[in-house]
Short mmCIF file of C-alpha atoms in Angstrom, two decimals:
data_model
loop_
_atom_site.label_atom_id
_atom_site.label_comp_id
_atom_site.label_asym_id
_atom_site.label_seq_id
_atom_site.Cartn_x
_atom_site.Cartn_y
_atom_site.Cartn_z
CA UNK A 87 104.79 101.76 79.41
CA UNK A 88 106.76 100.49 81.99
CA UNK A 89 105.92 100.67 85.69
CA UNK A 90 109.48 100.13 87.43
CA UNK A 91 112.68 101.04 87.36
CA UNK A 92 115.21 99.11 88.41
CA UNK A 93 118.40 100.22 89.63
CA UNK A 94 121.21 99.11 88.73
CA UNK A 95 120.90 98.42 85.00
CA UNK A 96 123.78 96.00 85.62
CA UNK A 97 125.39 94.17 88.54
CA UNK A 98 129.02 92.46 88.52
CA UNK A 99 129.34 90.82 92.09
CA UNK A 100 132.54 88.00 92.65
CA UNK A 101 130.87 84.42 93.52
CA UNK A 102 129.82 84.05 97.35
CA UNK A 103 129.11 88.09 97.69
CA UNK A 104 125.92 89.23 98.42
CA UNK A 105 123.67 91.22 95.33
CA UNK A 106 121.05 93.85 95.89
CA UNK A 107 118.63 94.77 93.43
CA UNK A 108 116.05 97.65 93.53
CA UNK A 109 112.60 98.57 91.87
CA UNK A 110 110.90 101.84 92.18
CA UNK A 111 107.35 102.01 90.75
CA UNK A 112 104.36 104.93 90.10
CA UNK A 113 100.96 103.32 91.39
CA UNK A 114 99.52 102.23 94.52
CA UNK A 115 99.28 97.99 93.90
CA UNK A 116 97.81 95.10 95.29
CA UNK A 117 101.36 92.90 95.42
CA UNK A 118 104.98 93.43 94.00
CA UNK A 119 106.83 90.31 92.52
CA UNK A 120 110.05 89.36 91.46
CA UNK A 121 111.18 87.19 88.27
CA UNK A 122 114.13 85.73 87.01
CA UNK A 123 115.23 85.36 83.50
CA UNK A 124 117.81 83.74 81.75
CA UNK A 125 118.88 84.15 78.63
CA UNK A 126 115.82 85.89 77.12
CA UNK A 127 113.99 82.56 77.81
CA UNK A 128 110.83 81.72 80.16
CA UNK A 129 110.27 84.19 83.56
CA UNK A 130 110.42 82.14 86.60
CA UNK A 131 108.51 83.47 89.46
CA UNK A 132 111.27 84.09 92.77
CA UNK A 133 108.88 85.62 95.50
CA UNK A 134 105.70 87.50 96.04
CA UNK A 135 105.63 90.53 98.47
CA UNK A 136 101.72 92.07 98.97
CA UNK A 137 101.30 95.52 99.65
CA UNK A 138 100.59 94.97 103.84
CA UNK A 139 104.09 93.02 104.41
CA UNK A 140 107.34 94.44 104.58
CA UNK A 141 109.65 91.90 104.44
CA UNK A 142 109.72 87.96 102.78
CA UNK A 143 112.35 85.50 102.41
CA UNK A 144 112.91 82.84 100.51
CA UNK A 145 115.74 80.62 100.92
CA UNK A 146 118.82 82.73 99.93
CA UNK A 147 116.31 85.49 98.91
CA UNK A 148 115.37 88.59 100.95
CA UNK A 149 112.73 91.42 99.60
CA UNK A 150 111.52 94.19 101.33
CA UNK A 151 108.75 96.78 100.23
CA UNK A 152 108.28 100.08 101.01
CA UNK A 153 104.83 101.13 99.77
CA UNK A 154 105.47 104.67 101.17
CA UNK A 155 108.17 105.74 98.97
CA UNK A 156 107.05 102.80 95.99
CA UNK A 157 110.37 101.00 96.05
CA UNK A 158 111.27 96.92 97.09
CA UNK A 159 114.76 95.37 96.58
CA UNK A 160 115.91 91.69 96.36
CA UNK A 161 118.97 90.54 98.02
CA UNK A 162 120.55 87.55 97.18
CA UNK A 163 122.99 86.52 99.39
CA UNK A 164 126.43 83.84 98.94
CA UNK A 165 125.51 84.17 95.61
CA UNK A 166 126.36 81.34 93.03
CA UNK A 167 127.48 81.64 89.06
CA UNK A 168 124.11 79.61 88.27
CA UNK A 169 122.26 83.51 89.69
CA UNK A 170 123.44 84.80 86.68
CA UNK A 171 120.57 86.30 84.42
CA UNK A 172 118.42 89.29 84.65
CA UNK A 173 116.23 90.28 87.64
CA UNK A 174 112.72 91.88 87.05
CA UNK A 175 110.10 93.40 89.45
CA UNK A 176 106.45 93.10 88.56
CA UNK A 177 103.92 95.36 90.41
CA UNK A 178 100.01 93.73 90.22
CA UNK A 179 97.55 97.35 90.72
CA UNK A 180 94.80 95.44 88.77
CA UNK A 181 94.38 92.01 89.06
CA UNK A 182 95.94 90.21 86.36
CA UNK A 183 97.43 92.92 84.68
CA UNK A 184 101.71 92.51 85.71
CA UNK A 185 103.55 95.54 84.90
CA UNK A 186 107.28 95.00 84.55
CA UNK A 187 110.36 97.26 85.10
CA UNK A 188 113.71 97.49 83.14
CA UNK A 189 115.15 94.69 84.97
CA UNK A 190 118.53 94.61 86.67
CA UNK A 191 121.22 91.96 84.74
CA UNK A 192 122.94 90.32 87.00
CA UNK A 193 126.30 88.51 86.56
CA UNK A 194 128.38 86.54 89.13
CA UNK A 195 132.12 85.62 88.42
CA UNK A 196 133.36 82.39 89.22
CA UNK B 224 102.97 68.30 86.24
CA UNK B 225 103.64 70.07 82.86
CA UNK B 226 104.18 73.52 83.24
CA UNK B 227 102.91 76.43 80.29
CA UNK B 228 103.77 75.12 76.51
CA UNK B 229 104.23 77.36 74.00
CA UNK B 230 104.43 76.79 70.27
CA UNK B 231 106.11 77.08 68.17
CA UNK B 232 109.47 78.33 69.93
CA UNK B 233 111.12 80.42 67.35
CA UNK B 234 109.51 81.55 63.72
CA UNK B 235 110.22 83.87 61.05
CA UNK B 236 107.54 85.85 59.47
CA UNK B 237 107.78 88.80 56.75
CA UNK B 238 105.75 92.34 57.05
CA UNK B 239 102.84 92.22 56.07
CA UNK B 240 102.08 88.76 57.08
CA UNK B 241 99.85 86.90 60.39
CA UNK B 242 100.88 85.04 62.63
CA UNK B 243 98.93 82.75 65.41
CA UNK B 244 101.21 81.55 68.72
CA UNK B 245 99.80 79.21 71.03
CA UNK B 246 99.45 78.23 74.36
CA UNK B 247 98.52 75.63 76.91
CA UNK B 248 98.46 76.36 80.19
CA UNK B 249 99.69 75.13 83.73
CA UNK B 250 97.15 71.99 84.60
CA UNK B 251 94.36 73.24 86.75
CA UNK B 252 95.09 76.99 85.33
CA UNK B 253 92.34 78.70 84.12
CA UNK B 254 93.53 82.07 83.01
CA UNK B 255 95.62 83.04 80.70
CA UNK B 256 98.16 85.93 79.87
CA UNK B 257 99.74 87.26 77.39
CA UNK B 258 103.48 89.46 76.90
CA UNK B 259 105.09 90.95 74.73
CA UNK B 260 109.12 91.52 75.53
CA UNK B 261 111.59 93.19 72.99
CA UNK B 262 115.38 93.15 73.40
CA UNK B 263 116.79 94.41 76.82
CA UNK B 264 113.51 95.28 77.58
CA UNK B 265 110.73 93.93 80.37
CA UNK B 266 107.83 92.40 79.42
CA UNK B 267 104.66 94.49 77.96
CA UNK B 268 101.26 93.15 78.87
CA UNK B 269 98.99 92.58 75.65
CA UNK B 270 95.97 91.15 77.32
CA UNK B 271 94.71 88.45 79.60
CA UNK B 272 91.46 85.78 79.32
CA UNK B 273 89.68 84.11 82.13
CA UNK B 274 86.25 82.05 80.74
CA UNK B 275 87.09 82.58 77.39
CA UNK B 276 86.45 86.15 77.20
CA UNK B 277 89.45 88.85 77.05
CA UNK B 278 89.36 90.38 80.71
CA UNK B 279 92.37 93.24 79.72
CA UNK B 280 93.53 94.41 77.57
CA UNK B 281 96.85 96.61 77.03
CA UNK B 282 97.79 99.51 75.61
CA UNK B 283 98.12 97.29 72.31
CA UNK B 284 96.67 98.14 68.43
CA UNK B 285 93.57 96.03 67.56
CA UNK B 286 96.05 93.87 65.14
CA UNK B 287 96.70 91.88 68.02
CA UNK B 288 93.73 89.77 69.10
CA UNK B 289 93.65 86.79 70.70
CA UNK B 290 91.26 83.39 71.84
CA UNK B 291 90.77 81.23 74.82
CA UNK B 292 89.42 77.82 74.06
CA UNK B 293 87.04 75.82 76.34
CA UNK B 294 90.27 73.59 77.43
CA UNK B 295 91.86 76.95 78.43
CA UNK B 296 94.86 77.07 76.25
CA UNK B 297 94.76 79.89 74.08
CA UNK B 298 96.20 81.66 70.98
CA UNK B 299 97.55 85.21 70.19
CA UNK B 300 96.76 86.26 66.46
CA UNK B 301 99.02 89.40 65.01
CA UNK B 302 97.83 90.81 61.83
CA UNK B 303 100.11 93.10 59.25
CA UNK B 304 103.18 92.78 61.14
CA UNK B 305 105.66 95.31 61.26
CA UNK B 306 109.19 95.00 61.73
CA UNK B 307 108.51 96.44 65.62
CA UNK B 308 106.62 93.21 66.08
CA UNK B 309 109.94 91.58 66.39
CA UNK B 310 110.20 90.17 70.25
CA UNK B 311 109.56 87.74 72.57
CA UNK B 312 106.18 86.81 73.22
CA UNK B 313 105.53 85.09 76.36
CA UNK B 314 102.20 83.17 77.81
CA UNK B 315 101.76 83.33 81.65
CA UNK B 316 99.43 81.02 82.88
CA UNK B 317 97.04 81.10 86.79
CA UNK B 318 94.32 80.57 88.57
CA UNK B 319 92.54 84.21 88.70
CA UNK B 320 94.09 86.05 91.39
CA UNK B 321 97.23 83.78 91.82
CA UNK B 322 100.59 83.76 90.87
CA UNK B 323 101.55 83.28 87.36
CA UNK B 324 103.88 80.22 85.42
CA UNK B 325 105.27 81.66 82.22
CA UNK B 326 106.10 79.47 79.12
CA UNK B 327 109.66 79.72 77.74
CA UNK B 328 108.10 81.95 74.63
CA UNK B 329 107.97 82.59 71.12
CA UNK B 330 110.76 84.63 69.78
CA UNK B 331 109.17 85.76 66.55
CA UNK B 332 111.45 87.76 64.12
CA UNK B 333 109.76 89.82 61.57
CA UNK B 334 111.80 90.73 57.92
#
């Protein structure tokens, strides 16, 4: 079953606009982390958040985590056409064990 | 530094039949994970070995199974397959406790 949602299903942002992305999720967990995916191909791992920080960046990348109401976004920001693919969250409750949401699929326009 | 392999990268099997995907891991990885993803879907978690043992499993039937070698890299083994098999199948690769390197997957189509 699937830990996360992630809201929205589908994003449509304009080249150089900012995209946010959010993941709710049911357990208490050790980290939350955040892939990318494109084209139904390989995940590649964006950022790790764990469960005592609030806030991480990465280079153009943001996340935040609220443990109290079980919810992180991502924000990209000045986003580019090559962001295009589709964003997942991963909480880790039990070590090892990922447990993805829905994902968000994210498209920029030229 | 070669990053997770996965073989082979597309295959078509028919119901009924097995199938064995394989999978070498990050260099200096020693445990290994695996998913299954169907379309527009995120990824399910089958199971995961660390020493050559399976550590956890997921809420999977026993006709998956699976194998870790002594050189780490490891195999998935799915018996009788069903059409529902059909999906991406994806090997993540860490050290225990660390993040994870996924392969680019097996997109196995079952008729």
């Amino acid at each position: 079953s699937q830990q996360g949602e992630e809201d929205p299903q589908a994003l449509s942002i304009q080249e150089g606009e900012n995209a946010t992305m959010n993941c709710s999720y049911k357990t208490s967990i050790n980290n939350l982390q955040w892939y990318r995916q494109n084209s139904g191909r390989g995940l590649v791992h964006l950022i790790l958040i764990r469960s005592n920080e609030r806030e991480k960046h990465s280079g153009r990348l943001r996340v935040t985590l609220d443990t109290s109401k079980k919810s992180s976004s991502l924000l990209i920001t000045a986003s580019r056409a090559a962001d295009t693919a589709s964003y997942f969250c991963a909480t880790d409750a039990k070590e090892g064990k990922l447990t993805f949401g829905t994902g968000t699929r994210l498209a920029v326009r030229p | 530094d070669a990053g997770v392999t996965q073989s082979p990268t597309h295959l078509i099997k028919t119901r009924g039949q097995q199938v064995t995907l394989r999978c070498s891991p990050k260099s200096g990885h020693d445990t290994v994970s695996w998913y299954q993803q169907a379309l527009g879907q995120g990824p399910q978690f089958i199971f995961q070995y660390y020493e050559e043992e399976e550590r956890q499993r997921g809420n999977f039937p026993d006709r998956f199974s699976g194998h870790q070698f002594p050189n780490y890299s490891s195999e998935l083994n799915v018996n009788a397959l069903l059409l529902g098999d059909s999906a991406l199948y994806l090997c993540a690769s860490s050290l225990l406790g660390q993040s994870y390197t996924f392969g680019s997957g097996t997109r196995l189509t079952v008729v």
